[in-house]
CSV table of N, CA and C in Angstrom, one decimal:
chain,number,residue,atom,x,y,z
A,1116,GLY,N,-56.8,-13.5,-1.2
A,1116,GLY,CA,-55.5,-13.9,-1.8
A,1116,GLY,C,-54.6,-12.8,-1.4
A,1117,SER,N,-53.5,-13.0,-1.8
A,1117,SER,CA,-52.2,-12.1,-1.7
A,1117,SER,C,-52.3,-10.8,-2.5
A,1118,GLY,N,-53.2,-10.9,-3.6
A,1118,GLY,CA,-53.5,-9.6,-4.4
A,1118,GLY,C,-54.2,-8.8,-3.4
A,1119,LYS,N,-55.2,-9.3,-2.7
A,1119,LYS,CA,-56.0,-8.4,-1.9
A,1119,LYS,C,-55.2,-7.9,-0.7
A,1120,LEU,N,-54.4,-8.6,-0.1
A,1120,LEU,CA,-53.4,-8.2,1.0
A,1120,LEU,C,-52.7,-7.1,0.4
A,1121,ALA,N,-52.0,-7.2,-0.7
A,1121,ALA,CA,-51.2,-6.3,-1.5
A,1121,ALA,C,-51.6,-5.1,-1.7
A,1122,GLN,N,-53.2,-5.1,-2.1
A,1122,GLN,CA,-53.9,-3.8,-2.4
A,1122,GLN,C,-54.0,-3.2,-1.1
A,1123,MET,N,-54.4,-3.9,0.0
A,1123,MET,CA,-54.7,-3.2,1.4
A,1123,MET,C,-53.4,-2.5,1.9
A,1124,PHE,N,-52.3,-3.2,1.7
A,1124,PHE,CA,-50.9,-2.6,2.1
A,1124,PHE,C,-50.8,-1.3,1.3
A,1125,TRP,N,-50.9,-1.5,0.1
A,1125,TRP,CA,-50.7,-0.1,-0.8
A,1125,TRP,C,-51.6,1.1,-0.4
A,1126,GLU,N,-52.9,0.7,-0.2
A,1126,GLU,CA,-53.7,1.8,0.3
A,1126,GLU,C,-53.5,2.3,1.8
A,1127,ALA,N,-53.0,1.6,2.6
A,1127,ALA,CA,-52.8,1.8,3.9
A,1127,ALA,C,-51.5,2.6,4.2
A,1128,GLY,N,-50.6,2.4,3.2
A,1128,GLY,CA,-49.3,3.1,3.4
A,1128,GLY,C,-48.7,4.0,2.2
A,1129,PRO,N,-48.1,3.3,1.3
A,1129,PRO,CA,-47.6,3.9,0.1
A,1129,PRO,C,-48.6,5.0,-0.4
A,1130,GLN,N,-49.8,4.4,-0.9
A,1130,GLN,CA,-50.7,5.4,-1.6
A,1130,GLN,C,-51.0,6.6,-0.8
A,1131,THR,N,-51.2,6.5,0.7
A,1131,THR,CA,-51.5,7.5,1.5
A,1131,THR,C,-50.5,8.5,1.5
A,1132,LEU,N,-49.2,8.0,1.5
A,1132,LEU,CA,-47.8,9.0,1.7
A,1132,LEU,C,-47.8,9.7,0.4
A,1133,GLN,N,-48.1,9.0,-0.8
A,1133,GLN,CA,-47.9,9.7,-2.1
A,1133,GLN,C,-49.0,10.6,-2.3
A,1134,ALA,N,-50.3,10.4,-1.8
A,1134,ALA,CA,-51.3,11.4,-1.8
A,1134,ALA,C,-51.0,12.6,-1.1
A,1135,GLU,N,-50.4,12.5,0.1
A,1135,GLU,CA,-50.0,13.7,1.0
A,1135,GLU,C,-48.9,14.4,0.1
A,1136,PHE,N,-48.0,13.7,-0.2
A,1136,PHE,CA,-46.9,14.4,-1.1
A,1136,PHE,C,-47.4,15.2,-2.3
A,1137,ALA,N,-48.3,14.4,-2.9
A,1137,ALA,CA,-49.1,15.3,-4.0
A,1137,ALA,C,-49.8,16.5,-3.6
A,1138,GLY,N,-50.3,16.4,-2.4
A,1138,GLY,CA,-51.0,17.8,-1.9
A,1138,GLY,C,-50.0,18.7,-1.5
A,1139,PHE,N,-48.7,18.5,-1.1
A,1139,PHE,CA,-47.6,19.2,-0.8
A,1139,PHE,C,-47.2,19.8,-2.2
A,1140,LEU,N,-47.1,19.1,-3.2
A,1140,LEU,CA,-46.6,19.6,-4.5
A,1140,LEU,C,-47.7,20.5,-5.1
A,1141,LYS,N,-49.0,20.2,-4.8
A,1141,LYS,CA,-50.0,21.1,-5.3
A,1141,LYS,C,-49.9,22.6,-4.7
A,1142,ARG,N,-49.6,22.6,-3.5
A,1142,ARG,CA,-49.4,23.9,-2.7
A,1142,ARG,C,-48.2,24.5,-3.2
A,1143,GLU,N,-47.2,23.9,-3.6
A,1143,GLU,CA,-46.1,24.6,-4.1
A,1143,GLU,C,-46.2,25.1,-5.4
A,1144,VAL,N,-47.0,24.4,-6.3
A,1144,VAL,CA,-47.3,24.8,-7.7
A,1144,VAL,C,-48.3,26.1,-7.4
A,1145,GLU,N,-49.2,26.1,-6.6
A,1145,GLU,CA,-50.0,27.4,-6.3
A,1145,GLU,C,-49.3,28.5,-5.7
A,1146,ALA,N,-48.2,28.3,-5.2
A,1146,ALA,CA,-47.3,29.3,-4.7
A,1146,ALA,C,-46.4,29.8,-5.6
A,1147,GLY,N,-46.4,29.2,-6.9
A,1147,GLY,CA,-45.4,29.5,-7.9
A,1147,GLY,C,-43.9,29.0,-7.7
A,1148,GLN,N,-43.7,28.1,-6.7
A,1148,GLN,CA,-42.4,27.4,-6.6
A,1148,GLN,C,-42.0,26.4,-7.6
A,1149,LEU,N,-43.2,25.7,-7.9
A,1149,LEU,CA,-42.8,24.5,-8.9
A,1149,LEU,C,-43.9,24.8,-10.1
A,1150,GLU,N,-43.4,24.1,-11.1
A,1150,GLU,CA,-44.3,24.0,-12.2
A,1150,GLU,C,-44.6,22.6,-12.6
A,1151,ILE,N,-45.7,22.0,-12.4
A,1151,ILE,CA,-45.9,20.5,-12.6
A,1151,ILE,C,-47.2,20.4,-13.2
A,1152,ALA,N,-47.3,19.9,-14.5
A,1152,ALA,CA,-48.6,19.7,-15.2
A,1152,ALA,C,-49.4,18.5,-14.6
A,1153,ASP,N,-48.6,17.5,-14.2
A,1153,ASP,CA,-49.4,16.3,-13.8
A,1153,ASP,C,-48.9,15.9,-12.4
A,1154,ILE,N,-49.5,16.4,-11.3
A,1154,ILE,CA,-49.0,16.3,-9.9
A,1154,ILE,C,-48.9,14.9,-9.4
A,1155,GLU,N,-50.0,14.1,-9.8
A,1155,GLU,CA,-50.0,12.8,-9.3
A,1155,GLU,C,-48.9,12.1,-9.9
A,1156,ARG,N,-48.5,12.2,-11.2
A,1156,ARG,CA,-47.4,11.6,-11.8
A,1156,ARG,C,-46.0,11.8,-11.3
A,1157,ALA,N,-45.9,13.2,-10.9
A,1157,ALA,CA,-44.8,13.7,-10.3
A,1157,ALA,C,-44.5,13.1,-9.1
A,1158,ALA,N,-45.5,12.9,-8.1
A,1158,ALA,CA,-45.4,12.3,-6.9
A,1158,ALA,C,-44.9,10.9,-7.0
A,1159,ALA,N,-45.6,10.1,-8.0
A,1159,ALA,CA,-45.2,8.8,-8.3
A,1159,ALA,C,-43.7,8.6,-8.6
A,1160,GLN,N,-43.3,9.6,-9.4
A,1160,GLN,CA,-42.0,9.7,-10.0
A,1160,GLN,C,-40.9,9.8,-8.8
A,1161,PHE,N,-41.3,10.9,-8.0
A,1161,PHE,CA,-40.4,11.1,-6.8
A,1161,PHE,C,-40.2,9.8,-6.1
A,1162,PHE,N,-41.0,9.1,-5.6
A,1162,PHE,CA,-41.0,7.8,-4.9
A,1162,PHE,C,-40.3,6.8,-5.5
A,1163,CYS,N,-40.5,6.8,-6.9
A,1163,CYS,CA,-39.6,5.7,-7.7
A,1163,CYS,C,-38.1,6.2,-7.7
A,1164,LEU,N,-37.9,7.5,-7.8
A,1164,LEU,CA,-36.5,8.1,-7.8
A,1164,LEU,C,-36.0,7.7,-6.5
A,1165,LEU,N,-36.7,7.9,-5.5
A,1165,LEU,CA,-36.3,7.7,-4.0
A,1165,LEU,C,-35.8,6.4,-3.6
A,1166,LYS,N,-36.5,5.4,-4.3
A,1166,LYS,CA,-36.2,4.0,-3.8
A,1166,LYS,C,-34.8,3.7,-4.7
A,1167,GLY,N,-34.9,4.1,-6.0
A,1167,GLY,CA,-33.6,4.0,-6.9
A,1167,GLY,C,-33.0,2.7,-6.9
A,1168,GLU,N,-31.5,2.9,-7.2
A,1168,GLU,CA,-30.6,1.7,-7.4
A,1168,GLU,C,-30.3,0.9,-6.1
A,1169,LEU,N,-30.2,1.7,-5.1
A,1169,LEU,CA,-29.9,1.1,-3.9
A,1169,LEU,C,-31.0,0.1,-3.4
A,1170,HIS,N,-32.2,0.4,-3.6
A,1170,HIS,CA,-33.4,-0.4,-3.2
A,1170,HIS,C,-33.3,-1.7,-4.1
A,1171,ALA,N,-33.0,-1.4,-5.5
A,1171,ALA,CA,-33.2,-2.4,-6.4
A,1171,ALA,C,-32.0,-3.5,-6.0
A,1172,ARG,N,-30.8,-3.0,-5.7
A,1172,ARG,CA,-29.8,-3.9,-5.4
A,1172,ARG,C,-30.1,-4.7,-4.3
A,1173,GLN,N,-30.7,-4.1,-3.2
A,1173,GLN,CA,-31.1,-5.0,-2.0
A,1173,GLN,C,-32.1,-5.9,-2.3
A,1174,LEU,N,-33.1,-5.6,-3.2
A,1174,LEU,CA,-34.1,-6.6,-3.7
A,1174,LEU,C,-33.5,-7.7,-4.3
A,1175,CYS,N,-32.6,-7.5,-5.1
A,1175,CYS,CA,-31.9,-8.6,-6.0
A,1175,CYS,C,-30.9,-9.3,-5.2
A,1176,GLY,N,-30.7,-8.8,-4.0
A,1176,GLY,CA,-29.5,-9.5,-3.2
A,1176,GLY,C,-28.2,-9.2,-3.9
A,1177,CYS,N,-28.1,-8.1,-4.6
A,1177,CYS,CA,-26.7,-7.7,-5.3
A,1177,CYS,C,-25.8,-7.0,-4.5
A,1178,SER,N,-26.2,-6.5,-3.3
A,1178,SER,CA,-25.4,-5.8,-2.5
A,1178,SER,C,-24.5,-6.4,-1.5
A,1179,ALA,N,-23.2,-6.5,-1.9
A,1179,ALA,CA,-22.4,-7.4,-1.1
A,1179,ALA,C,-22.0,-6.8,0.2
A,1180,ALA,N,-21.7,-5.4,0.2
A,1180,ALA,CA,-21.5,-4.8,1.5
A,1180,ALA,C,-22.6,-4.0,1.9
A,1181,PRO,N,-22.9,-3.9,3.3
A,1181,PRO,CA,-24.2,-3.1,3.8
A,1181,PRO,C,-23.9,-1.7,3.2
A,1182,ILE,N,-25.3,-0.9,2.9
A,1182,ILE,CA,-25.3,0.3,2.3
A,1182,ILE,C,-25.0,1.3,3.5
A,1183,THR,N,-24.1,2.2,3.2
A,1183,THR,CA,-23.7,3.2,4.4
A,1183,THR,C,-24.6,4.3,4.3
A,1184,GLN,N,-24.6,4.8,5.5
A,1184,GLN,CA,-25.4,6.1,5.7
A,1184,GLN,C,-25.0,7.1,5.0
A,1185,LEU,N,-23.7,7.4,4.5
A,1185,LEU,CA,-23.2,8.3,3.5
A,1185,LEU,C,-23.8,8.0,2.2
A,1186,GLU,N,-23.9,6.7,1.7
A,1186,GLU,CA,-24.5,6.4,0.4
A,1186,GLU,C,-25.9,6.8,0.4
A,1187,ILE,N,-26.7,6.5,1.5
A,1187,ILE,CA,-28.0,6.8,1.5
A,1187,ILE,C,-28.3,8.4,1.6
A,1188,ASP,N,-27.4,9.1,2.4
A,1188,ASP,CA,-27.6,10.6,2.3
A,1188,ASP,C,-27.4,11.2,1.0
A,1189,ARG,N,-26.3,10.7,0.2
A,1189,ARG,CA,-25.9,11.3,-1.2
A,1189,ARG,C,-27.0,10.9,-2.1
A,1190,HIS,N,-27.6,9.7,-1.9
A,1190,HIS,CA,-28.9,9.4,-2.8
A,1190,HIS,C,-30.0,10.2,-2.7
A,1191,LEU,N,-30.3,10.4,-1.3
A,1191,LEU,CA,-31.5,11.3,-1.0
A,1191,LEU,C,-31.1,12.7,-1.4
A,1192,THR,N,-29.9,13.3,-1.2
A,1192,THR,CA,-29.7,14.6,-1.7
A,1192,THR,C,-29.8,14.8,-3.3
A,1193,ALA,N,-29.4,13.7,-4.0
A,1193,ALA,CA,-29.2,13.9,-5.4
A,1193,ALA,C,-30.6,13.6,-5.9
A,1194,THR,N,-31.6,12.8,-5.2
A,1194,THR,CA,-32.8,12.6,-5.7
A,1194,THR,C,-33.7,13.9,-5.6
A,1195,VAL,N,-33.6,14.6,-4.4
A,1195,VAL,CA,-34.2,15.9,-4.2
A,1195,VAL,C,-33.8,16.9,-5.2
A,1196,GLU,N,-32.6,17.0,-5.4
A,1196,GLU,CA,-32.1,18.1,-6.3
A,1196,GLU,C,-32.5,17.9,-7.7
A,1197,PHE,N,-32.5,16.7,-8.1
A,1197,PHE,CA,-33.0,16.3,-9.5
A,1197,PHE,C,-34.4,16.7,-9.6
A,1198,PHE,N,-35.1,16.4,-8.7
A,1198,PHE,CA,-36.8,16.6,-8.9
A,1198,PHE,C,-36.9,17.9,-8.8
A,1199,LEU,N,-36.2,18.7,-8.0
A,1199,LEU,CA,-36.4,20.2,-8.0
A,1199,LEU,C,-35.9,20.9,-9.1
A,1200,ARG,N,-35.0,20.5,-9.7
A,1200,ARG,CA,-34.4,21.0,-11.1
A,1200,ARG,C,-35.4,20.7,-12.1
A,1201,ALA,N,-36.0,19.5,-12.2
A,1201,ALA,CA,-36.9,19.0,-13.2
A,1201,ALA,C,-38.2,19.8,-13.1
A,1202,TYR,N,-38.7,20.3,-11.9
A,1202,TYR,CA,-40.0,21.0,-11.8
A,1202,TYR,C,-39.8,22.4,-11.2
A,1203,ALA,N,-38.7,22.9,-11.2
A,1203,ALA,CA,-38.6,24.3,-10.5
A,1203,ALA,C,-39.3,25.3,-11.5
A,1204,SER,N,-39.9,26.1,-10.9
A,1204,SER,CA,-40.7,27.2,-11.8
A,1204,SER,C,-39.5,28.1,-12.2
A,1205,ARG,N,-39.9,28.5,-13.6
A,1205,ARG,CA,-38.8,29.4,-14.3
A,1205,ARG,C,-38.8,30.9,-13.5
A,1206,ARG,N,-39.8,31.1,-12.7
A,1206,ARG,CA,-39.9,32.3,-11.9
A,1206,ARG,C,-39.1,32.3,-10.5
A,1207,SER,N,-38.9,31.0,-10.3
A,1207,SER,CA,-38.3,30.9,-8.8
A,1207,SER,C,-37.2,29.8,-9.1
A,1208,ALA,N,-36.0,30.0,-8.4
A,1208,ALA,CA,-35.0,29.1,-8.5
A,1208,ALA,C,-35.0,27.9,-7.4
A,1209,VAL,N,-36.1,28.0,-6.6
A,1209,VAL,CA,-36.2,27.0,-5.6
A,1209,VAL,C,-35.0,26.9,-4.8
A,1210,GLY,N,-34.2,27.9,-4.5
A,1210,GLY,CA,-32.9,27.9,-3.8
A,1210,GLY,C,-31.8,27.2,-4.3
A,1211,LEU,N,-32.0,26.9,-5.6
A,1211,LEU,CA,-30.9,26.2,-6.2
A,1211,LEU,C,-29.9,27.2,-7.1
A,1212,SER,N,-28.6,27.0,-7.0
A,1212,SER,CA,-27.7,27.9,-7.9
A,1212,SER,C,-28.0,27.3,-9.3
A,1213,PRO,N,-27.6,28.3,-10.3
A,1213,PRO,CA,-27.8,27.9,-11.6
A,1213,PRO,C,-26.7,27.0,-12.1
């Protein structure tokens, strides 16, 4: 059924990418750059943030005008900065200004 197909898609694409990102986060935690208690949850949070409102508007057909590259770039930058601030190690500023 469609549930099995959706599960296969999840395992072949998004789950693999999320697991790779979790591995990256684990290495950053071990290096003292990030402080994350639940790495798998943080990886899932990151991808939910990344999709964000722009993706939701497109899914709902609420986006009257095409999304510009500038909007996408601003969203990506804001998402990465938000995530890094949330999980930055107190010992490391992760390249962010206070």
